[in-house]
PDB file of C-alpha atoms and ligand atoms in Angstrom:
ATOM      1  CA  UNK W   1      17.865  91.977 121.794  1.00  0.00           C
ATOM      2  CA  UNK W   2      21.399  91.395 120.508  1.00  0.00           C
ATOM      3  CA  UNK W   3      23.960  89.173 122.127  1.00  0.00           C
ATOM      4  CA  UNK W   4      26.095  90.519 124.993  1.00  0.00           C
ATOM      5  CA  UNK W   5      29.817  90.008 125.543  1.00  0.00           C
ATOM      6  CA  UNK W   6      30.546  88.092 128.753  1.00  0.00           C
ATOM      7  CA  UNK W   7      33.853  86.393 127.982  1.00  0.00           C
ATOM      8  CA  UNK W   8      37.321  87.657 127.122  1.00  0.00           C
ATOM      9  CA  UNK W   9      40.237  85.698 125.702  1.00  0.00           C
ATOM     10  CA  UNK W  10      43.795  86.749 126.587  1.00  0.00           C
ATOM     11  CA  UNK W  11      46.403  85.067 124.397  1.00  0.00           C
ATOM     12  CA  UNK W  12      49.530  85.088 126.563  1.00  0.00           C
ATOM     13  CA  UNK W  13      51.468  82.218 125.040  1.00  0.00           C
ATOM     14  CA  UNK W  14      53.878  84.146 122.804  1.00  0.00           C
ATOM     15  CA  UNK W  15      57.624  83.770 123.205  1.00  0.00           C
ATOM     16  CA  UNK W  16      58.272  87.474 123.860  1.00  0.00           C
ATOM     17  CA  UNK W  17      61.604  87.269 122.032  1.00  0.00           C
ATOM     18  CA  UNK W  18      61.896  91.067 121.889  1.00  0.00           C
ATOM     19  CA  UNK W  19      62.252  91.053 125.673  1.00  0.00           C
ATOM     20  CA  UNK W  20      64.837  88.337 126.148  1.00  0.00           C
ATOM     21  CA  UNK W  21      66.368  87.577 128.564  1.00  0.00           C
ATOM     22  CA  UNK W  22      63.583  88.974 130.818  1.00  0.00           C
ATOM     23  CA  UNK W  23      61.124  86.611 129.132  1.00  0.00           C
ATOM     24  CA  UNK W  24      63.267  83.496 129.266  1.00  0.00           C
ATOM     25  CA  UNK W  25      61.450  82.047 132.273  1.00  0.00           C
ATOM     26  CA  UNK W  26      58.543  84.433 132.688  1.00  0.00           C
ATOM     27  CA  UNK W  27      55.872  85.660 130.241  1.00  0.00           C
ATOM     28  CA  UNK W  28      56.251  89.209 128.965  1.00  0.00           C
ATOM     29  CA  UNK W  29      52.708  89.928 130.146  1.00  0.00           C
ATOM     30  CA  UNK W  30      54.050  89.728 133.717  1.00  0.00           C
ATOM     31  CA  UNK W  31      56.552  92.568 133.176  1.00  0.00           C
ATOM     32  CA  UNK W  32      55.456  95.359 135.526  1.00  0.00           C
ATOM     33  CA  UNK W  33      54.538  98.860 134.438  1.00  0.00           C
ATOM     34  CA  UNK W  34      55.480 100.744 137.615  1.00  0.00           C
ATOM     35  CA  UNK W  35      54.013  98.244 140.137  1.00  0.00           C
ATOM     36  CA  UNK W  36      51.451  96.193 138.193  1.00  0.00           C
ATOM     37  CA  UNK W  37      52.064  93.444 135.647  1.00  0.00           C
ATOM     38  CA  UNK W  38      50.893  94.433 132.166  1.00  0.00           C
ATOM     39  CA  UNK W  39      48.311  91.658 132.111  1.00  0.00           C
ATOM     40  CA  UNK W  40      46.576  93.136 135.158  1.00  0.00           C
ATOM     41  CA  UNK W  41      46.008  96.467 133.393  1.00  0.00           C
ATOM     42  CA  UNK W  42      44.356  94.580 130.554  1.00  0.00           C
ATOM     43  CA  UNK W  43      42.223  92.350 132.819  1.00  0.00           C
ATOM     44  CA  UNK W  44      41.102  95.467 134.704  1.00  0.00           C
ATOM     45  CA  UNK W  45      40.094  97.046 131.393  1.00  0.00           C
ATOM     46  CA  UNK W  46      37.864  94.025 130.669  1.00  0.00           C
ATOM     47  CA  UNK W  47      36.391  94.037 134.203  1.00  0.00           C
ATOM     48  CA  UNK W  48      35.629  97.764 133.908  1.00  0.00           C
ATOM     49  CA  UNK W  49      33.771  97.045 130.664  1.00  0.00           C
ATOM     50  CA  UNK W  50      31.569  94.477 132.459  1.00  0.00           C
ATOM     51  CA  UNK W  51      33.207  91.246 131.231  1.00  0.00           C
ATOM     52  CA  UNK W  52      33.005  88.532 133.874  1.00  0.00           C
ATOM     53  CA  UNK W  53      34.888  85.506 132.557  1.00  0.00           C
ATOM     54  CA  UNK W  54      38.564  85.727 131.627  1.00  0.00           C
ATOM     55  CA  UNK W  55      40.066  82.966 129.519  1.00  0.00           C
ATOM     56  CA  UNK W  56      43.865  82.931 129.460  1.00  0.00           C
ATOM     57  CA  UNK W  57      45.601  81.009 126.692  1.00  0.00           C
ATOM     58  CA  UNK W  58      48.967  80.297 128.224  1.00  0.00           C
ATOM     59  CA  UNK W  59      52.164  78.662 127.072  1.00  0.00           C
ATOM     60  CA  UNK W  60      55.223  77.537 128.907  1.00  0.00           C
ATOM     61  CA  UNK W  61      56.007  79.462 132.117  1.00  0.00           C
ATOM     62  CA  UNK W  62      52.331  80.079 132.757  1.00  0.00           C
ATOM     63  CA  UNK W  63      52.540  79.655 136.514  1.00  0.00           C
ATOM     64  CA  UNK W  64      53.317  83.240 137.402  1.00  0.00           C
ATOM     65  CA  UNK W  65      50.136  84.443 135.650  1.00  0.00           C
ATOM     66  CA  UNK W  66      47.972  81.839 137.364  1.00  0.00           C
ATOM     67  CA  UNK W  67      49.557  82.594 140.727  1.00  0.00           C
ATOM     68  CA  UNK W  68      49.133  86.321 140.253  1.00  0.00           C
ATOM     69  CA  UNK W  69      45.352  86.074 139.848  1.00  0.00           C
ATOM     70  CA  UNK W  70      44.986  83.333 142.458  1.00  0.00           C
ATOM     71  CA  UNK W  71      44.408  83.808 146.180  1.00  0.00           C
ATOM     72  CA  UNK W  72      47.690  84.035 148.094  1.00  0.00           C
ATOM     73  CA  UNK W  73      46.873  82.792 151.569  1.00  0.00           C
ATOM     74  CA  UNK W  74      50.441  83.258 152.874  1.00  0.00           C
ATOM     75  CA  UNK W  75      50.649  86.850 151.633  1.00  0.00           C
ATOM     76  CA  UNK W  76      47.208  87.714 153.037  1.00  0.00           C
ATOM     77  CA  UNK W  77      48.122  86.233 156.431  1.00  0.00           C
ATOM     78  CA  UNK W  78      51.386  88.142 156.476  1.00  0.00           C
ATOM     79  CA  UNK W  79      49.734  91.461 155.566  1.00  0.00           C
ATOM     80  CA  UNK W  80      46.911  90.871 158.078  1.00  0.00           C
ATOM     81  CA  UNK W  81      49.504  90.112 160.784  1.00  0.00           C
ATOM     82  CA  UNK W  82      51.247  93.411 160.024  1.00  0.00           C
ATOM     83  CA  UNK W  83      47.963  95.318 159.998  1.00  0.00           C
ATOM     84  CA  UNK W  84      48.722  96.433 156.416  1.00  0.00           C
ATOM     85  CA  UNK W  85      45.078  96.934 155.436  1.00  0.00           C
ATOM     86  CA  UNK W  86      45.747  98.781 152.180  1.00  0.00           C
ATOM     87  CA  UNK W  87      47.918  96.055 150.649  1.00  0.00           C
ATOM     88  CA  UNK W  88      45.662  93.315 152.054  1.00  0.00           C
ATOM     89  CA  UNK W  89      42.658  94.851 150.335  1.00  0.00           C
ATOM     90  CA  UNK W  90      44.640  95.191 147.088  1.00  0.00           C
ATOM     91  CA  UNK W  91      45.819  91.546 147.178  1.00  0.00           C
ATOM     92  CA  UNK W  92      42.267  90.302 147.832  1.00  0.00           C
ATOM     93  CA  UNK W  93      40.812  92.433 145.070  1.00  0.00           C
ATOM     94  CA  UNK W  94      43.100  90.890 142.437  1.00  0.00           C
ATOM     95  CA  UNK W  95      41.927  87.340 143.123  1.00  0.00           C
ATOM     96  CA  UNK W  96      38.271  88.278 143.588  1.00  0.00           C
ATOM     97  CA  UNK W  97      38.025  90.510 140.527  1.00  0.00           C
ATOM     98  CA  UNK W  98      36.423  87.932 138.240  1.00  0.00           C
ATOM     99  CA  UNK W  99      36.447  84.305 137.163  1.00  0.00           C
ATOM    100  CA  UNK W 100      39.593  82.988 135.437  1.00  0.00           C
ATOM    101  CA  UNK W 101      40.250  79.863 133.467  1.00  0.00           C
ATOM    102  CA  UNK W 102      43.400  78.685 131.743  1.00  0.00           C
ATOM    103  CA  UNK W 103      44.001  76.708 128.578  1.00  0.00           C
ATOM    104  CA  UNK W 104      47.287  75.683 127.136  1.00  0.00           C
ATOM    105  CA  UNK W 105      48.673  76.474 123.699  1.00  0.00           C
ATOM    106  CA  UNK W 106      51.345  73.822 123.505  1.00  0.00           C
ATOM    107  CA  UNK W 107      53.360  75.527 120.794  1.00  0.00           C
ATOM    108  CA  UNK W 108      53.313  79.217 119.871  1.00  0.00           C
ATOM    109  CA  UNK W 109      51.836  78.763 116.401  1.00  0.00           C
ATOM    110  CA  UNK W 110      50.430  82.258 116.118  1.00  0.00           C
ATOM    111  CA  UNK W 111      47.657  84.456 117.458  1.00  0.00           C
ATOM    112  CA  UNK W 112      44.930  82.719 115.405  1.00  0.00           C
ATOM    113  CA  UNK W 113      46.035  79.339 116.686  1.00  0.00           C
ATOM    114  CA  UNK W 114      46.025  80.627 120.301  1.00  0.00           C
ATOM    115  CA  UNK W 115      42.460  81.939 119.959  1.00  0.00           C
ATOM    116  CA  UNK W 116      41.263  78.664 118.428  1.00  0.00           C
ATOM    117  CA  UNK W 117      42.362  76.932 121.642  1.00  0.00           C
ATOM    118  CA  UNK W 118      39.610  78.859 123.467  1.00  0.00           C
ATOM    119  CA  UNK W 119      36.852  77.537 121.195  1.00  0.00           C
ATOM    120  CA  UNK W 120      35.239  75.122 123.641  1.00  0.00           C
ATOM    121  CA  UNK W 121      35.188  77.507 126.568  1.00  0.00           C
ATOM    122  CA  UNK W 122      33.881  80.399 124.491  1.00  0.00           C
ATOM    123  CA  UNK W 123      31.151  78.270 122.923  1.00  0.00           C
ATOM    124  CA  UNK W 124      28.563  79.782 120.622  1.00  0.00           C
ATOM    125  CA  UNK W 125      28.697  83.413 121.688  1.00  0.00           C
ATOM    126  CA  UNK W 126      30.523  86.593 120.708  1.00  0.00           C
ATOM    127  CA  UNK W 127      33.640  87.315 122.761  1.00  0.00           C
ATOM    128  CA  UNK W 128      36.389  89.849 123.346  1.00  0.00           C
ATOM    129  CA  UNK W 129      40.102  89.377 122.685  1.00  0.00           C
ATOM    130  CA  UNK W 130      42.675  91.522 124.487  1.00  0.00           C
ATOM    131  CA  UNK W 131      46.437  91.410 123.890  1.00  0.00           C
ATOM    132  CA  UNK W 132      48.507  92.065 126.971  1.00  0.00           C
ATOM    133  CA  UNK W 133      51.189  94.060 125.231  1.00  0.00           C
ATOM    134  CA  UNK W 134      48.909  96.833 123.989  1.00  0.00           C
ATOM    135  CA  UNK W 135      48.320  98.973 127.048  1.00  0.00           C
ATOM    136  CA  UNK W 136      45.777 101.738 126.561  1.00  0.00           C
ATOM    137  CA  UNK W 137      45.197 104.699 128.834  1.00  0.00           C
ATOM    138  CA  UNK W 138      41.571 105.810 128.492  1.00  0.00           C
ATOM    139  CA  UNK W 139      40.255 106.717 131.946  1.00  0.00           C
ATOM    140  CA  UNK W 140      36.573 105.978 132.415  1.00  0.00           C
ATOM    141  CA  UNK W 141      36.234 104.609 128.847  1.00  0.00           C
ATOM    142  CA  UNK W 142      37.850 101.164 128.599  1.00  0.00           C
ATOM    143  CA  UNK W 143      38.671 100.558 124.956  1.00  0.00           C
ATOM    144  CA  UNK W 144      37.189  97.061 124.939  1.00  0.00           C
ATOM    145  CA  UNK W 145      33.988  98.719 126.246  1.00  0.00           C
ATOM    146  CA  UNK W 146      34.083 101.175 123.317  1.00  0.00           C
ATOM    147  CA  UNK W 147      34.209  98.173 120.963  1.00  0.00           C
ATOM    148  CA  UNK W 148      31.388  96.471 122.890  1.00  0.00           C
ATOM    149  CA  UNK W 149      29.179  99.543 122.449  1.00  0.00           C
ATOM    150  CA  UNK W 150      29.697  99.288 118.688  1.00  0.00           C
ATOM    151  CA  UNK W 151      29.027  95.531 118.774  1.00  0.00           C
ATOM    152  CA  UNK W 152      25.746  96.152 120.634  1.00  0.00           C
ATOM    153  CA  UNK W 153      24.548  98.192 117.675  1.00  0.00           C
ATOM    154  CA  UNK W 154      26.101  96.306 114.737  1.00  0.00           C
ATOM    155  CA  UNK W 155      26.131  92.692 116.024  1.00  0.00           C
ATOM    156  CA  UNK W 156      29.215  92.072 113.854  1.00  0.00           C
ATOM    157  CA  UNK W 157      32.985  91.793 114.536  1.00  0.00           C
ATOM    158  CA  UNK W 158      34.650  95.048 115.661  1.00  0.00           C
ATOM    159  CA  UNK W 159      38.406  95.633 115.646  1.00  0.00           C
ATOM    160  CA  UNK W 160      40.341  98.452 117.299  1.00  0.00           C
ATOM    161  CA  UNK W 161      42.477 100.477 114.909  1.00  0.00           C
ATOM    162  CA  UNK W 162      44.794 103.445 115.179  1.00  0.00           C
ATOM    163  CA  UNK W 163      46.389 105.671 112.540  1.00  0.00           C
ATOM    164  CA  UNK W 164      50.139 105.068 112.615  1.00  0.00           C
ATOM    165  CA  UNK W 165      52.913 106.773 110.624  1.00  0.00           C
ATOM    166  CA  UNK W 166      53.094 105.158 107.173  1.00  0.00           C
ATOM    167  CA  UNK W 167      56.718 104.052 107.773  1.00  0.00           C
ATOM    168  CA  UNK W 168      55.491 101.839 110.650  1.00  0.00           C
ATOM    169  CA  UNK W 169      52.647 100.002 108.886  1.00  0.00           C
ATOM    170  CA  UNK W 170      54.772  96.919 108.158  1.00  0.00           C
ATOM    171  CA  UNK W 171      54.746  96.046 111.876  1.00  0.00           C
ATOM    172  CA  UNK W 172      50.957  95.739 112.009  1.00  0.00           C
ATOM    173  CA  UNK W 173      47.875  94.166 110.543  1.00  0.00           C
ATOM    174  CA  UNK W 174      46.404  96.905 108.334  1.00  0.00           C
ATOM    175  CA  UNK W 175      42.792  97.565 107.421  1.00  0.00           C
ATOM    176  CA  UNK W 176      41.435  98.637 104.043  1.00  0.00           C
ATOM    177  CA  UNK W 177      38.380 100.710 104.980  1.00  0.00           C
ATOM    178  CA  UNK W 178      35.529 101.007 102.523  1.00  0.00           C
ATOM    179  CA  UNK W 179      34.226 104.475 101.799  1.00  0.00           C
ATOM    180  CA  UNK W 180      31.365 104.021 104.248  1.00  0.00           C
ATOM    181  CA  UNK W 181      32.203 105.873 107.415  1.00  0.00           C
ATOM    182  CA  UNK W 182      30.382 106.905 110.591  1.00  0.00           C
ATOM    183  CA  UNK W 183      32.696 109.158 112.578  1.00  0.00           C
ATOM    184  CA  UNK W 184      35.432 106.957 114.035  1.00  0.00           C
ATOM    185  CA  UNK W 185      33.844 103.787 112.689  1.00  0.00           C
ATOM    186  CA  UNK W 186      34.887 102.252 109.361  1.00  0.00           C
ATOM    187  CA  UNK W 187      33.395  99.335 107.543  1.00  0.00           C
ATOM    188  CA  UNK W 188      36.250  97.017 106.557  1.00  0.00           C
ATOM    189  CA  UNK W 189      36.781  95.996 102.945  1.00  0.00           C
ATOM    190  CA  UNK W 190      39.782  93.768 103.654  1.00  0.00           C
ATOM    191  CA  UNK W 191      42.836  93.510 105.870  1.00  0.00           C
ATOM    192  CA  UNK W 192      46.400  92.375 105.485  1.00  0.00           C
ATOM    193  CA  UNK W 193      49.068  91.301 107.992  1.00  0.00           C
ATOM    194  CA  UNK W 194      52.341  93.264 108.036  1.00  0.00           C
ATOM    195  CA  UNK W 195      52.219  94.629 104.467  1.00  0.00           C
ATOM    196  CA  UNK W 196      55.246  96.267 102.818  1.00  0.00           C
ATOM    197  CA  UNK W 197      54.748 100.073 102.881  1.00  0.00           C
ATOM    198  CA  UNK W 198      53.948 100.275  99.161  1.00  0.00           C
ATOM    199  CA  UNK W 199      51.281  97.542  99.472  1.00  0.00           C
ATOM    200  CA  UNK W 200      49.597  98.891 102.624  1.00  0.00           C
ATOM    201  CA  UNK W 201      45.950  99.768 101.896  1.00  0.00           C
ATOM    202  CA  UNK W 202      45.925 102.541 104.565  1.00  0.00           C
ATOM    203  CA  UNK W 203      47.688 103.537 107.769  1.00  0.00           C
ATOM    204  CA  UNK W 204      44.901 102.160 109.978  1.00  0.00           C
ATOM    205  CA  UNK W 205      46.799  99.646 112.098  1.00  0.00           C
ATOM    206  CA  UNK W 206      45.056  96.864 114.017  1.00  0.00           C
ATOM    207  CA  UNK W 207      45.588  97.188 117.778  1.00  0.00           C
ATOM    208  CA  UNK W 208      45.196  94.302 120.239  1.00  0.00           C
ATOM    209  CA  UNK W 209      41.475  94.646 121.047  1.00  0.00           C
ATOM    210  CA  UNK W 210      38.804  92.742 119.158  1.00  0.00           C
ATOM    211  CA  UNK W 211      35.181  91.700 119.451  1.00  0.00           C
ATOM    212  CA  UNK W 212      34.797  88.478 117.494  1.00  0.00           C
ATOM    213  CA  UNK W 213      31.854  86.234 116.700  1.00  0.00           C
ATOM    214  CA  UNK W 214      32.020  82.442 117.112  1.00  0.00           C
ATOM    215  CA  UNK W 215      32.075  81.968 113.303  1.00  0.00           C
ATOM    216  CA  UNK W 216      35.739  83.027 113.447  1.00  0.00           C
ATOM    217  CA  UNK W 217      36.727  79.601 114.810  1.00  0.00           C
ATOM    218  CA  UNK W 218      35.867  77.823 111.540  1.00  0.00           C
ATOM    219  CA  UNK W 219      37.804  80.436 109.571  1.00  0.00           C
ATOM    220  CA  UNK W 220      40.871  80.044 111.805  1.00  0.00           C
ATOM    221  CA  UNK W 221      40.578  76.298 111.471  1.00  0.00           C
ATOM    222  CA  UNK W 222      40.689  76.653 107.684  1.00  0.00           C
ATOM    223  CA  UNK W 223      43.635  79.100 107.705  1.00  0.00           C
ATOM    224  CA  UNK W 224      46.972  77.749 106.531  1.00  0.00           C
ATOM    225  CA  UNK W 225      50.129  78.612 108.467  1.00  0.00           C
ATOM    226  CA  UNK W 226      52.162  81.490 106.998  1.00  0.00           C
ATOM    227  CA  UNK W 227      55.843  81.344 105.971  1.00  0.00           C
ATOM    228  CA  UNK W 228      56.858  81.392 109.662  1.00  0.00           C
ATOM    229  CA  UNK W 229      54.489  78.527 110.490  1.00  0.00           C
ATOM    230  CA  UNK W 230      52.050  80.850 112.314  1.00  0.00           C
ATOM    231  CA  UNK W 231      48.279  80.910 111.900  1.00  0.00           C
ATOM    232  CA  UNK W 232      47.388  84.576 111.682  1.00  0.00           C
ATOM    233  CA  UNK W 233      44.127  85.949 113.046  1.00  0.00           C
ATOM    234  CA  UNK W 234      44.193  88.684 110.380  1.00  0.00           C
ATOM    235  CA  UNK W 235      44.144  86.066 107.599  1.00  0.00           C
ATOM    236  CA  UNK W 236      41.170  84.259 109.174  1.00  0.00           C
ATOM    237  CA  UNK W 237      39.300  87.546 109.658  1.00  0.00           C
ATOM    238  CA  UNK W 238      39.973  88.458 106.064  1.00  0.00           C
ATOM    239  CA  UNK W 239      38.293  85.216 104.956  1.00  0.00           C
ATOM    240  CA  UNK W 240      35.371  85.870 107.302  1.00  0.00           C
ATOM    241  CA  UNK W 241      34.944  89.274 105.632  1.00  0.00           C
ATOM    242  CA  UNK W 242      33.819  87.552 102.447  1.00  0.00           C
ATOM    243  CA  UNK W 243      30.752  86.346 104.380  1.00  0.00           C
ATOM    244  CA  UNK W 244      30.198  88.935 107.115  1.00  0.00           C
ATOM    245  CA  UNK W 245      30.435  92.671 107.575  1.00  0.00           C
ATOM    246  CA  UNK W 246      33.078  93.781 110.069  1.00  0.00           C
ATOM    247  CA  UNK W 247      34.015  97.147 111.508  1.00  0.00           C
ATOM    248  CA  UNK W 248      37.159  98.986 112.539  1.00  0.00           C
ATOM    249  CA  UNK W 249      36.850 101.522 115.340  1.00  0.00           C
ATOM    250  CA  UNK W 250      39.369 104.321 115.858  1.00  0.00           C
ATOM    251  CA  UNK W 251      39.145 104.231 119.642  1.00  0.00           C
ATOM    252  CA  UNK W 252      39.756 107.116 121.980  1.00  0.00           C
ATOM    253  CA  UNK W 253      42.709 106.652 124.324  1.00  0.00           C
ATOM    254  CA  UNK W 254      46.507 106.646 124.350  1.00  0.00           C
ATOM    255  CA  UNK W 255      48.019 103.340 123.271  1.00  0.00           C
ATOM    256  CA  UNK W 256      51.449 102.083 124.297  1.00  0.00           C
ATOM    257  CA  UNK W 257      53.155  99.320 122.354  1.00  0.00           C
ATOM    258  CA  UNK W 258      54.529  97.745 125.512  1.00  0.00           C
ATOM    259  CA  UNK W 259      55.598  94.551 123.688  1.00  0.00           C
ATOM    260  CA  UNK W 260      58.494  96.551 122.302  1.00  0.00           C
ATOM    261  CA  UNK W 261      61.373  97.784 124.473  1.00  0.00           C
ATOM    262  CA  UNK W 262      61.082 101.470 123.579  1.00  0.00           C
ATOM    263  CA  UNK W 263      57.278 101.394 123.825  1.00  0.00           C
ATOM    264  CA  UNK W 264      57.572  99.698 127.210  1.00  0.00           C
ATOM    265  CA  UNK W 265      59.975 102.371 128.488  1.00  0.00           C
ATOM    266  CA  UNK W 266      57.695 105.176 127.266  1.00  0.00           C
ATOM    267  CA  UNK W 267      54.717 103.514 128.982  1.00  0.00           C
ATOM    268  CA  UNK W 268      56.733 103.090 132.184  1.00  0.00           C
ATOM    269  CA  UNK W 269      57.671 106.787 132.300  1.00  0.00           C
ATOM    270  CA  UNK W 270      54.144 107.996 131.529  1.00  0.00           C
ATOM    271  CA  UNK W 271      52.427 105.632 133.990  1.00  0.00           C
ATOM    272  CA  UNK W 272      54.987 106.546 136.651  1.00  0.00           C
ATOM    273  CA  UNK W 273      54.273 110.257 136.111  1.00  0.00           C
ATOM    274  CA  UNK W 274      50.532 109.559 136.503  1.00  0.00           C
ATOM    275  CA  UNK W 275      50.825 107.370 139.570  1.00  0.00           C
ATOM    276  CA  UNK W 276      50.199 108.703 143.054  1.00  0.00           C
ATOM    277  CA  UNK W 277      52.024 109.566 145.222  1.00  0.00           C
ATOM    278  CA  UNK W 278      55.080 108.572 143.143  1.00  0.00           C
ATOM    279  CA  UNK W 279      54.404 110.839 140.152  1.00  0.00           C
ATOM    280  CA  UNK W 280      55.355 114.175 141.725  1.00  0.00           C
ATOM    281  CA  UNK W 281      58.720 112.951 143.001  1.00  0.00           C
ATOM    282  CA  UNK W 282      59.475 111.209 139.713  1.00  0.00           C
ATOM    283  CA  UNK W 283      58.683 114.414 137.795  1.00  0.00           C
ATOM    284  CA  UNK W 284      61.103 116.342 140.037  1.00  0.00           C
ATOM    285  CA  UNK W 285      63.765 113.714 139.405  1.00  0.00           C
ATOM    286  CA  UNK W 286      63.276 113.794 135.608  1.00  0.00           C
ATOM    287  CA  UNK W 287      63.568 117.584 135.572  1.00  0.00           C
ATOM    288  CA  UNK W 288      67.008 117.289 137.134  1.00  0.00           C
ATOM    289  CA  UNK W 289      68.426 114.862 134.566  1.00  0.00           C
ATOM    290  CA  UNK W 290      70.764 116.476 132.068  1.00  0.00           C
ATOM    291  CA  UNK W 291      69.888 115.168 128.584  1.00  0.00           C
TER     292      UNK W 291
HETATM  293  P1  UTP Q   1      53.408  88.997 119.515  1.00  0.00           P
HETATM  294  O1  UTP Q   1      53.871  88.524 118.203  1.00  0.00           O
HETATM  295  O2  UTP Q   1      53.461  90.457 119.821  1.00  0.00           O
HETATM  296  O3  UTP Q   1      54.122  88.291 120.743  1.00  0.00           O
HETATM  297  O4  UTP Q   1      51.950  88.411 119.753  1.00  0.00           O
HETATM  298  P2  UTP Q   1      55.371  87.407 120.908  1.00  0.00           P
HETATM  299  O5  UTP Q   1      55.518  86.441 119.800  1.00  0.00           O
HETATM  300  O6  UTP Q   1      55.243  86.874 122.293  1.00  0.00           O
HETATM  301  O7  UTP Q   1      56.526  88.497 120.975  1.00  0.00           O
HETATM  302  P3  UTP Q   1      57.909  88.652 120.206  1.00  0.00           P
HETATM  303  O8  UTP Q   1      57.533  89.265 118.885  1.00  0.00           O
HETATM  304  O9  UTP Q   1      58.548  87.305 120.127  1.00  0.00           O
HETATM  305  O10 UTP Q   1      58.675  89.596 121.099  1.00  0.00           O
HETATM  306  C1  UTP Q   1      50.846  89.188 120.208  1.00  0.00           C
HETATM  307  C2  UTP Q   1      50.147  88.517 121.370  1.00  0.00           C
HETATM  308  O11 UTP Q   1      49.708  87.207 121.023  1.00  0.00           O
HETATM  309  C3  UTP Q   1      50.196  86.240 121.923  1.00  0.00           C
HETATM  310  C4  UTP Q   1      51.383  86.884 122.619  1.00  0.00           C
HETATM  311  O12 UTP Q   1      51.537  86.357 123.928  1.00  0.00           O
HETATM  312  C5  UTP Q   1      51.032  88.359 122.602  1.00  0.00           C
HETATM  313  O13 UTP Q   1      50.235  88.725 123.720  1.00  0.00           O
HETATM  314  N1  UTP Q   1      50.558  85.006 121.173  1.00  0.00           N
HETATM  315  C6  UTP Q   1      51.301  85.094 120.052  1.00  0.00           C
HETATM  316  C7  UTP Q   1      50.125  83.778 121.628  1.00  0.00           C
HETATM  317  O14 UTP Q   1      49.431  83.671 122.666  1.00  0.00           O
HETATM  318  N2  UTP Q   1      50.465  82.652 120.935  1.00  0.00           N
HETATM  319  C8  UTP Q   1      51.210  82.722 119.803  1.00  0.00           C
HETATM  320  O15 UTP Q   1      51.485  81.654 119.214  1.00  0.00           O
HETATM  321  C9  UTP Q   1      51.649  83.964 119.351  1.00  0.00           C
END
């Protein structure tokens, strides 16, 4: 039987410069979409897919994330005293959801560098990576679970991709799919980080969900920093591709680029419209706005 995914790595040590000043003293992953920090949506996605150990790679200002997933005795006492059972249950659920551990990335030297920090805790097994600023709505079918299903069959790295308008490709890692195709699954020939439009091999953009194998750590270790001094995961994966087969899956679900201000606002409006009982009132309000 093939190996199963039990662990997920959440790199949350970026500087979040696109969200300054909100991210000056607090990580962008703690920005709330309606009433939940972004990172909680992503952790819940991993829990729903059956992952049990969450490894957070944090930077400066990590405390709010740790506190959020920790038990808050004061809050629980207060809610119990008020007889607020619903909120008490919700607060308990967050801290009891799964097992968390935290490692520090001392300097934000790129996504590859952040993932390499998790090497010891991950050990010699395949693992998931989820980025907290890609929020994906896919009720009943967590995207990381979709990737895990593919991994179960292929036992090779699987990366989430989405077709984006060609004029946007330079903001993403982009995959060059080989001709071999099984429905939404592509075998990857190569990949490139943030290519100019005329050099982009396709419009299949890499989205922040990955299933990686432990071999990636050696490839990251051997990757040189780019012009900005960052060690890119895409570059390491591209080197791994010379030795291993890897796959890109066009997942089903609606993705929000919540690491960007406009994407975050769009996600906020759409999640607010879906939330109960808020959604109905919010819809009524939006209908009244003159645009
Ligand atoms: P981004 O490049 O989107 O995040 O990294 P950023 O650097 O925080 O944001 P901007 O561009 O300055 O606004 C994608 C993910 O990788 C993490 C980030 O926290 C984010 O979730 N990351 C990035 C790290 O953990 N460490 C790094 O060195 C870089």
